[in-house]
PDB file of C-alpha atoms in Angstrom:
ATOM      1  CA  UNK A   1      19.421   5.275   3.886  1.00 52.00           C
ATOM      2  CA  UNK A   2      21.141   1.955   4.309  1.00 62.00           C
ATOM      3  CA  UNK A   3      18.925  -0.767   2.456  1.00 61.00           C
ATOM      4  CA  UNK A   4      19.205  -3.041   5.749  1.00 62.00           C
ATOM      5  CA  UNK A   5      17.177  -0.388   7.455  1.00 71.00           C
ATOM      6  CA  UNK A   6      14.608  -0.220   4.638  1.00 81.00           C
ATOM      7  CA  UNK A   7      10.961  -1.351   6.046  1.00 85.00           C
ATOM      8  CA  UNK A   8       8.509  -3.052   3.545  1.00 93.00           C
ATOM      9  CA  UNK A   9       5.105  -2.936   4.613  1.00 95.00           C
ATOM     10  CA  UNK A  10       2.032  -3.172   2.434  1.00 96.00           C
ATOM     11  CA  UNK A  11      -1.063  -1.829   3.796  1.00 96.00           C
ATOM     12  CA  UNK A  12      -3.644  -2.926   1.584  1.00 97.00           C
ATOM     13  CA  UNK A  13      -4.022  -6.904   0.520  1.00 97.00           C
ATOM     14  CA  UNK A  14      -7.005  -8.998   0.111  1.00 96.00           C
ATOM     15  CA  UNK A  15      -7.034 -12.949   0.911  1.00 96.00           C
ATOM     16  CA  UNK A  16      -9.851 -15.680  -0.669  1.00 92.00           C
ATOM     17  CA  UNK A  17     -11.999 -14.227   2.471  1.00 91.00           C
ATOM     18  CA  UNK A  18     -13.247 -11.320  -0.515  1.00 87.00           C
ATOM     19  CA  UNK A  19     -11.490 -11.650  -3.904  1.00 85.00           C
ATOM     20  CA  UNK A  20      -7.892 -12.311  -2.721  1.00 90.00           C
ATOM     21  CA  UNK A  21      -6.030 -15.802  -4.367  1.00 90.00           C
ATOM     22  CA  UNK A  22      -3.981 -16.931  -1.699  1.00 96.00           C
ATOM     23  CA  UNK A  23      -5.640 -17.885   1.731  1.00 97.00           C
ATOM     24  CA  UNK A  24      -4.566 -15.724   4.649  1.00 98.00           C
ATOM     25  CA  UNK A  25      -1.688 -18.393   5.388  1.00 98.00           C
ATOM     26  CA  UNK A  26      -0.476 -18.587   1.970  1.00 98.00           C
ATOM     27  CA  UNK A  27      -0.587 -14.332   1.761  1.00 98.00           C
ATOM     28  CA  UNK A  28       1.476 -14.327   4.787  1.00 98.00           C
ATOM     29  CA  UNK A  29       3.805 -16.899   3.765  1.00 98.00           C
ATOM     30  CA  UNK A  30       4.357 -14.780  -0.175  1.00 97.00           C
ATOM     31  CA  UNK A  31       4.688 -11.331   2.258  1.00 98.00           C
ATOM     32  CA  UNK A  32       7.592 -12.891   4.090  1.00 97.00           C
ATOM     33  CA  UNK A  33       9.046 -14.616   1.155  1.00 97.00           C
ATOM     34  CA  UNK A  34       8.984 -10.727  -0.021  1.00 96.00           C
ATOM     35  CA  UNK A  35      10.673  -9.177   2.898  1.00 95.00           C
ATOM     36  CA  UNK A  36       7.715  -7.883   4.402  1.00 97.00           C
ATOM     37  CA  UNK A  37       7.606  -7.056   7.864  1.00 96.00           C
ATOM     38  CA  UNK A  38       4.000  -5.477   8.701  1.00 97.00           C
ATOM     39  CA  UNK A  39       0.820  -6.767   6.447  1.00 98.00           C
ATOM     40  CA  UNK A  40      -2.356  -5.445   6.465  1.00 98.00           C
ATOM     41  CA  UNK A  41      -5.983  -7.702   6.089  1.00 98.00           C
ATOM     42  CA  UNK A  42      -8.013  -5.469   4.141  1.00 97.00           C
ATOM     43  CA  UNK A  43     -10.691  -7.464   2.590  1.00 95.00           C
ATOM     44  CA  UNK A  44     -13.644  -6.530   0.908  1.00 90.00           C
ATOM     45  CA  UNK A  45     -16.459  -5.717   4.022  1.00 88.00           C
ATOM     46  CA  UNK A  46     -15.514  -8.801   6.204  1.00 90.00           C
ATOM     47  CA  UNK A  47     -12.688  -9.785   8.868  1.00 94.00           C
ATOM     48  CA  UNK A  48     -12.785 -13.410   8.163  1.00 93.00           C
ATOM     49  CA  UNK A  49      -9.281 -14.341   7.415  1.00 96.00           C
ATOM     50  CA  UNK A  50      -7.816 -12.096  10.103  1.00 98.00           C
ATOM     51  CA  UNK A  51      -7.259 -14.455  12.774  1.00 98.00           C
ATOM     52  CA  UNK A  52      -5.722 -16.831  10.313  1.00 98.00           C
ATOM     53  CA  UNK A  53      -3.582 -14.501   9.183  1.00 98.00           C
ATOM     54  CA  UNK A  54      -2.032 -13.736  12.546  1.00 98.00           C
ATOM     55  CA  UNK A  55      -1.756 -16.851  12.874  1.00 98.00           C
ATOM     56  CA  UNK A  56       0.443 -17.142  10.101  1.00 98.00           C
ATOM     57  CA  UNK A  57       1.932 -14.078  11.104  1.00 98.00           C
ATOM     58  CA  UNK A  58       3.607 -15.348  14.293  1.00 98.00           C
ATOM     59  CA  UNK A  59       4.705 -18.366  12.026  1.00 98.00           C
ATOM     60  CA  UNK A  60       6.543 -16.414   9.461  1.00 98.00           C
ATOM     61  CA  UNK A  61       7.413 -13.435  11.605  1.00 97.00           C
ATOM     62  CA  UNK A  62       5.478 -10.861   9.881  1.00 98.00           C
ATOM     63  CA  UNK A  63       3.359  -7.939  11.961  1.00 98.00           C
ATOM     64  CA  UNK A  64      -0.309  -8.434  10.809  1.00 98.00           C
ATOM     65  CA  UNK A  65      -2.283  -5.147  10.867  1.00 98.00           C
ATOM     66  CA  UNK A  66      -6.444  -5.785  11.011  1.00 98.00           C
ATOM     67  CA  UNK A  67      -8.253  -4.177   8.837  1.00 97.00           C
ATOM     68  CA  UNK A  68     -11.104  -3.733   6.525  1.00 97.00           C
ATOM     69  CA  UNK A  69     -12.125  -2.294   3.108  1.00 95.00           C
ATOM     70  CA  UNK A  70     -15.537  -0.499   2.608  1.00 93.00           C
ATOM     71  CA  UNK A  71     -17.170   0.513  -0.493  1.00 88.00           C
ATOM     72  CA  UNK A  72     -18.845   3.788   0.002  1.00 91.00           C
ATOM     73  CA  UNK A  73     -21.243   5.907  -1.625  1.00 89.00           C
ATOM     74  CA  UNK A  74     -19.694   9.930  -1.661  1.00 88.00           C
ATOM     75  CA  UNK A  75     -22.198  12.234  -3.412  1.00 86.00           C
ATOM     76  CA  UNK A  76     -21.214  12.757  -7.079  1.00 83.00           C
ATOM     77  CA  UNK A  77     -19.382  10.145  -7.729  1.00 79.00           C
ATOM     78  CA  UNK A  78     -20.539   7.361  -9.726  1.00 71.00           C
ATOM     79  CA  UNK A  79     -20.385   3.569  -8.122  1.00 70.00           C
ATOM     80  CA  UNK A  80     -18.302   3.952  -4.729  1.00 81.00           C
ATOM     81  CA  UNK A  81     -15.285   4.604  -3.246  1.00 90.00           C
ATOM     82  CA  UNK A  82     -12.874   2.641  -1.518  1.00 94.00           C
ATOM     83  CA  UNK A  83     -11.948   2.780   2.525  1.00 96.00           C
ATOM     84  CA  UNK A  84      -9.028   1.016   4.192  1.00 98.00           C
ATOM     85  CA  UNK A  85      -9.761   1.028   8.247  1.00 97.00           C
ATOM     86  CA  UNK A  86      -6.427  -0.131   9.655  1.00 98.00           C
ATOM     87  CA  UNK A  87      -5.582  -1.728  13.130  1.00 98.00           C
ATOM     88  CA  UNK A  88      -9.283  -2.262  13.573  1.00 97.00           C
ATOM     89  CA  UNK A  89     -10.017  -4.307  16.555  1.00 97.00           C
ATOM     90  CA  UNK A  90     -11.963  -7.200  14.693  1.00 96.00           C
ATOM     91  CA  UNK A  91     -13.251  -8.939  17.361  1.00 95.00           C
ATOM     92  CA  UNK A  92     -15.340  -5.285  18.559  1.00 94.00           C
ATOM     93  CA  UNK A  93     -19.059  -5.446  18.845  1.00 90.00           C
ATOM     94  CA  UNK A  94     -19.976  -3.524  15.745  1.00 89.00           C
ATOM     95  CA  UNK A  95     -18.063  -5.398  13.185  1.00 90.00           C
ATOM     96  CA  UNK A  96     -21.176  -7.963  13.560  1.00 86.00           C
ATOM     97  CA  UNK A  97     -23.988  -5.553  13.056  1.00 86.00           C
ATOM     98  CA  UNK A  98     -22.177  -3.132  10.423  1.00 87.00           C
ATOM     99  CA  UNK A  99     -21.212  -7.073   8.229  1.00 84.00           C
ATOM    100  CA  UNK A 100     -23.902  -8.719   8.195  1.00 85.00           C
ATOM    101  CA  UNK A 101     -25.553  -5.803   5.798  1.00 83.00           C
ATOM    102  CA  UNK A 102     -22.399  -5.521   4.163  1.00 81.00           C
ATOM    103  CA  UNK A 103     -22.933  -8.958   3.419  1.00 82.00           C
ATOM    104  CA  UNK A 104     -26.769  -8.540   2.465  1.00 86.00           C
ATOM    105  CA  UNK A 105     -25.984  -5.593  -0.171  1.00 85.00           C
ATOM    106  CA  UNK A 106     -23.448  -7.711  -1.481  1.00 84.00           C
ATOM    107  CA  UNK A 107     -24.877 -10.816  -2.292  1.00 90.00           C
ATOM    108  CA  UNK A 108     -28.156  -8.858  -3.459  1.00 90.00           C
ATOM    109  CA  UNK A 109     -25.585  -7.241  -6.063  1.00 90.00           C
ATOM    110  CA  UNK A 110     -24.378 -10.313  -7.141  1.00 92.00           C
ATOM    111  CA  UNK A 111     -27.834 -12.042  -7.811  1.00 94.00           C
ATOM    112  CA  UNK A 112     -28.685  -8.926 -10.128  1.00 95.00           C
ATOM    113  CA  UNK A 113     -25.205  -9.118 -11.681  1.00 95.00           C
ATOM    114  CA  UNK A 114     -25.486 -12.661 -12.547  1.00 96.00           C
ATOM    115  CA  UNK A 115     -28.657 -12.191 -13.950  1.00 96.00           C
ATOM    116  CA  UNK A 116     -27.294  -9.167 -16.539  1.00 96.00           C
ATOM    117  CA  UNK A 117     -24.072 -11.376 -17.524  1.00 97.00           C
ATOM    118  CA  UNK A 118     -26.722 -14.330 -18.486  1.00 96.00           C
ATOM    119  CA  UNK A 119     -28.903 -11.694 -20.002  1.00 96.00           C
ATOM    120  CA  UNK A 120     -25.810 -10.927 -22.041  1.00 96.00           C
ATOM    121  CA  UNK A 121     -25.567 -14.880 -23.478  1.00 96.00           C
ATOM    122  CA  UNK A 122     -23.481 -15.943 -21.110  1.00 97.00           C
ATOM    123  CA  UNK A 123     -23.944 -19.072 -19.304  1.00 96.00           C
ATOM    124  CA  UNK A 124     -22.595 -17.964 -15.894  1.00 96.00           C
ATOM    125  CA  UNK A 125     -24.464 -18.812 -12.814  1.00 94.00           C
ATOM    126  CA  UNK A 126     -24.130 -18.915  -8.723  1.00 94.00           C
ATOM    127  CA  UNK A 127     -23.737 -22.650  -9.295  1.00 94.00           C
ATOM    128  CA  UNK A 128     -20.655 -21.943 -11.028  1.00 95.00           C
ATOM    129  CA  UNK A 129     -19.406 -20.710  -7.841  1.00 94.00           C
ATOM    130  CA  UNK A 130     -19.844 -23.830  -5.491  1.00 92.00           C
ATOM    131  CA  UNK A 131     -16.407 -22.672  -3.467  1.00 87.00           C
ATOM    132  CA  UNK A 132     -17.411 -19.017  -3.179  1.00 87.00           C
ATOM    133  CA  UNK A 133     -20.401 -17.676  -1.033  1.00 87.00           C
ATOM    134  CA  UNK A 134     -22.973 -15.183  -2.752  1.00 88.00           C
ATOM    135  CA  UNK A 135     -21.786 -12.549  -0.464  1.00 84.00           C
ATOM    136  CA  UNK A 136     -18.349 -12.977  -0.877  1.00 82.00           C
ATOM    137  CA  UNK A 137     -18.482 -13.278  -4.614  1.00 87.00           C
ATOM    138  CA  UNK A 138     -16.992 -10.280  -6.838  1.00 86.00           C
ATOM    139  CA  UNK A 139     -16.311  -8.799 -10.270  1.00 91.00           C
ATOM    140  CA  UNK A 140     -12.849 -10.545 -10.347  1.00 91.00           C
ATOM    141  CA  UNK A 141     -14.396 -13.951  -9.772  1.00 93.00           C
ATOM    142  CA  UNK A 142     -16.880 -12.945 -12.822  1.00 96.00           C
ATOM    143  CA  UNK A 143     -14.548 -11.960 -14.901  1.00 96.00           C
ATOM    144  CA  UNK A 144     -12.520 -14.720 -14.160  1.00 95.00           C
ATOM    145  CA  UNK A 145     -14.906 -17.343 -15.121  1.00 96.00           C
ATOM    146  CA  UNK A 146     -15.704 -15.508 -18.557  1.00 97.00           C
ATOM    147  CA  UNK A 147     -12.613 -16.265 -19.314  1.00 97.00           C
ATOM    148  CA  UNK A 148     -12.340 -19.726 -17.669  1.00 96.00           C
ATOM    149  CA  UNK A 149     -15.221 -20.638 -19.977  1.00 96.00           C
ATOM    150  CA  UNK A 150     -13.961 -19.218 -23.094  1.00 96.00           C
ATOM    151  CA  UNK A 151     -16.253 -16.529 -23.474  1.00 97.00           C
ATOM    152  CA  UNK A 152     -13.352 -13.813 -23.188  1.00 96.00           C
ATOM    153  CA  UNK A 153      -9.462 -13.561 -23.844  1.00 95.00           C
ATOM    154  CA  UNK A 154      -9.090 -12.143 -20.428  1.00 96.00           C
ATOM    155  CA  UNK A 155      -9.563 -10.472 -17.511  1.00 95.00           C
ATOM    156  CA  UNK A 156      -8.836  -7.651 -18.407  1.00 95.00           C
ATOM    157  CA  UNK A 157     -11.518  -7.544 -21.585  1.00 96.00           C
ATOM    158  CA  UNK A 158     -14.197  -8.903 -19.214  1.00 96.00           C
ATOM    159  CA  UNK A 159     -13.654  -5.918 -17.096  1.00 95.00           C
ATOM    160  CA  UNK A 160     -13.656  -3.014 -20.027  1.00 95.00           C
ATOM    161  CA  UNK A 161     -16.576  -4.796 -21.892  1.00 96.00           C
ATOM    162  CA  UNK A 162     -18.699  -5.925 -18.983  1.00 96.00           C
ATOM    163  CA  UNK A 163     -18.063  -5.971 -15.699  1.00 95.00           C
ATOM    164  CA  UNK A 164     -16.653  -1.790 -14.669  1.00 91.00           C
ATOM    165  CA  UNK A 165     -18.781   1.057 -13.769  1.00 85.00           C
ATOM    166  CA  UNK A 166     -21.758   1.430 -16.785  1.00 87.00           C
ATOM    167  CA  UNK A 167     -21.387  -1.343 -18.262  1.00 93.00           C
ATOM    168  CA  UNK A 168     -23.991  -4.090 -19.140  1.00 94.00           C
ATOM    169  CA  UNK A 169     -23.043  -6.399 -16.454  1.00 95.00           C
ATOM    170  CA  UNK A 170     -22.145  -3.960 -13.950  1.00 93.00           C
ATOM    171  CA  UNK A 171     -24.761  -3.215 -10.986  1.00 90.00           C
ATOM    172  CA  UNK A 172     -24.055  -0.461  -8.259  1.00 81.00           C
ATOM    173  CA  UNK A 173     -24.859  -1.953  -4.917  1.00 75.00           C
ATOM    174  CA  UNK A 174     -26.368  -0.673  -1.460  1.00 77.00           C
ATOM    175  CA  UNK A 175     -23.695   1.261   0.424  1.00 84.00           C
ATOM    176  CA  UNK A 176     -22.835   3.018   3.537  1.00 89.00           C
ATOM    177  CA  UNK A 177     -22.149   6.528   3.138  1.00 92.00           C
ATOM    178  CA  UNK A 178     -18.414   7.780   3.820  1.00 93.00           C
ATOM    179  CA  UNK A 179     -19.628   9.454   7.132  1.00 95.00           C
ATOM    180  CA  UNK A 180     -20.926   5.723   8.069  1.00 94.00           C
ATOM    181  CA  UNK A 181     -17.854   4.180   6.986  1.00 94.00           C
ATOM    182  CA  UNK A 182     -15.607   6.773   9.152  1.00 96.00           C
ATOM    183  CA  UNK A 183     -17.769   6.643  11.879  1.00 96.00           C
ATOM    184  CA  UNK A 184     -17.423   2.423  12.096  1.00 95.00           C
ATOM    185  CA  UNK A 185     -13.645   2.659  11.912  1.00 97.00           C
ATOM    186  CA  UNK A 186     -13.768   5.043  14.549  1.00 97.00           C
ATOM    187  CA  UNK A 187     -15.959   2.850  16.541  1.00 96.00           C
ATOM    188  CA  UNK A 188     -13.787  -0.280  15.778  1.00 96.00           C
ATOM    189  CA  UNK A 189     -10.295   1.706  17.049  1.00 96.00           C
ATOM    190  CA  UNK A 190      -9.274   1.663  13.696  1.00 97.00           C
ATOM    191  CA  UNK A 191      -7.555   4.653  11.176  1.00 98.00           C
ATOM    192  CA  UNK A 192      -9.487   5.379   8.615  1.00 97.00           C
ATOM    193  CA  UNK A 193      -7.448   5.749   4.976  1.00 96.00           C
ATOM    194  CA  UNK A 194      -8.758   6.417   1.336  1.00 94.00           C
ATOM    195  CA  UNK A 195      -8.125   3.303  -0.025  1.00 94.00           C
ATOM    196  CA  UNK A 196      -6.520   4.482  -3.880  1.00 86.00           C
ATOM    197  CA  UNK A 197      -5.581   8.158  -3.431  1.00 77.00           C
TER     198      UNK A 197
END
């Protein structure tokens, strides 16, 4: 194949609407900086930066694809796993209802979360967090801060230590099951995709 006809897409990014770094603008702007012609929105069980993105996308001439990721509980396995819904419509009915308890189990988790990593001697709190909203919150932002406050080398050592599945920090959170998830990309005229195969 001749590289001039080579396509780069990615179909799976996350902007500071979940646990993302760059802003929806500034994502688009690195994609086409990259060479990438079609991005997808997939953030963590919200569609906030979306319409920014496009936005952007128009700007920089790169194809922004809507979509979502959903944690989901599947029988036997421990914690979740991941769901990309691609070419969602965002602006459908349902993304209201089906986010808003997204949003619930989320910041629930990260109250109890908080709670274990202070539990643990650390002085983290949600007041450490004046930028990001409980329910947007993550493990990334945690783990960031450990380190950020000198508590840990890294990211990486806050995750393996702390913050993954079973350990002390870690707290498993209210889900939809993969049947709901499906079902709400279906309803939103999205794809549904496993999200790390």
């Amino acid at each position: 194949m001749n590289p001039a006809e080579i396509i780069k897409i990615d179909l799976h990014s996350h902007t500071t609407a979940s646990d993302g770094e760059f802003t929806p603008t500034q994502l688009v702007a690195q994609a086409a900086s990259l060479g990438i012609s079609h991005l997808a929105i997939t953030d963590h069980d919200n569609v906030e930066g979306i319409d920014e993105a496009i936005k952007a996308g128009l700007e920089y001439g790169v194809e922004i694809v809507p979509g979502i990721e959903l944690s989901l509980d599947y029988p036997g396995v421990p914690g979740s796993i991941h769901l990309l819904g691609l070419y969602i419509d965002h602006k459908h009915a349902e993304i209201d209802r089906y986010v808003v308890k997204l949003k619930e189990f989320r910041e629930e988790r990260n109250l109890k979360m908080l709670d274990k990593v202070q539990k643990l001697g650390f002085d983290i709190r949600a007041e450490d967090f004046p930028e990001i909203p409980l329910n947007k919150l993550g493990r990334v932002h945690i783990a960031k801060k450990l380190v950020d406050k000198g508590y840990l080398k890294d990211v990486k050592e806050a995750f393996e230590r702390y913050l993954k599945k079973g350990a002390g920090a870690y707290v498993n959170k209210i889900r939809y099951s993969v049947e709901e998830g499906i079902e709400f990309v279906h309803k939103t005229k999205g794809i549904a995709s496993l999200a790390h195969p």
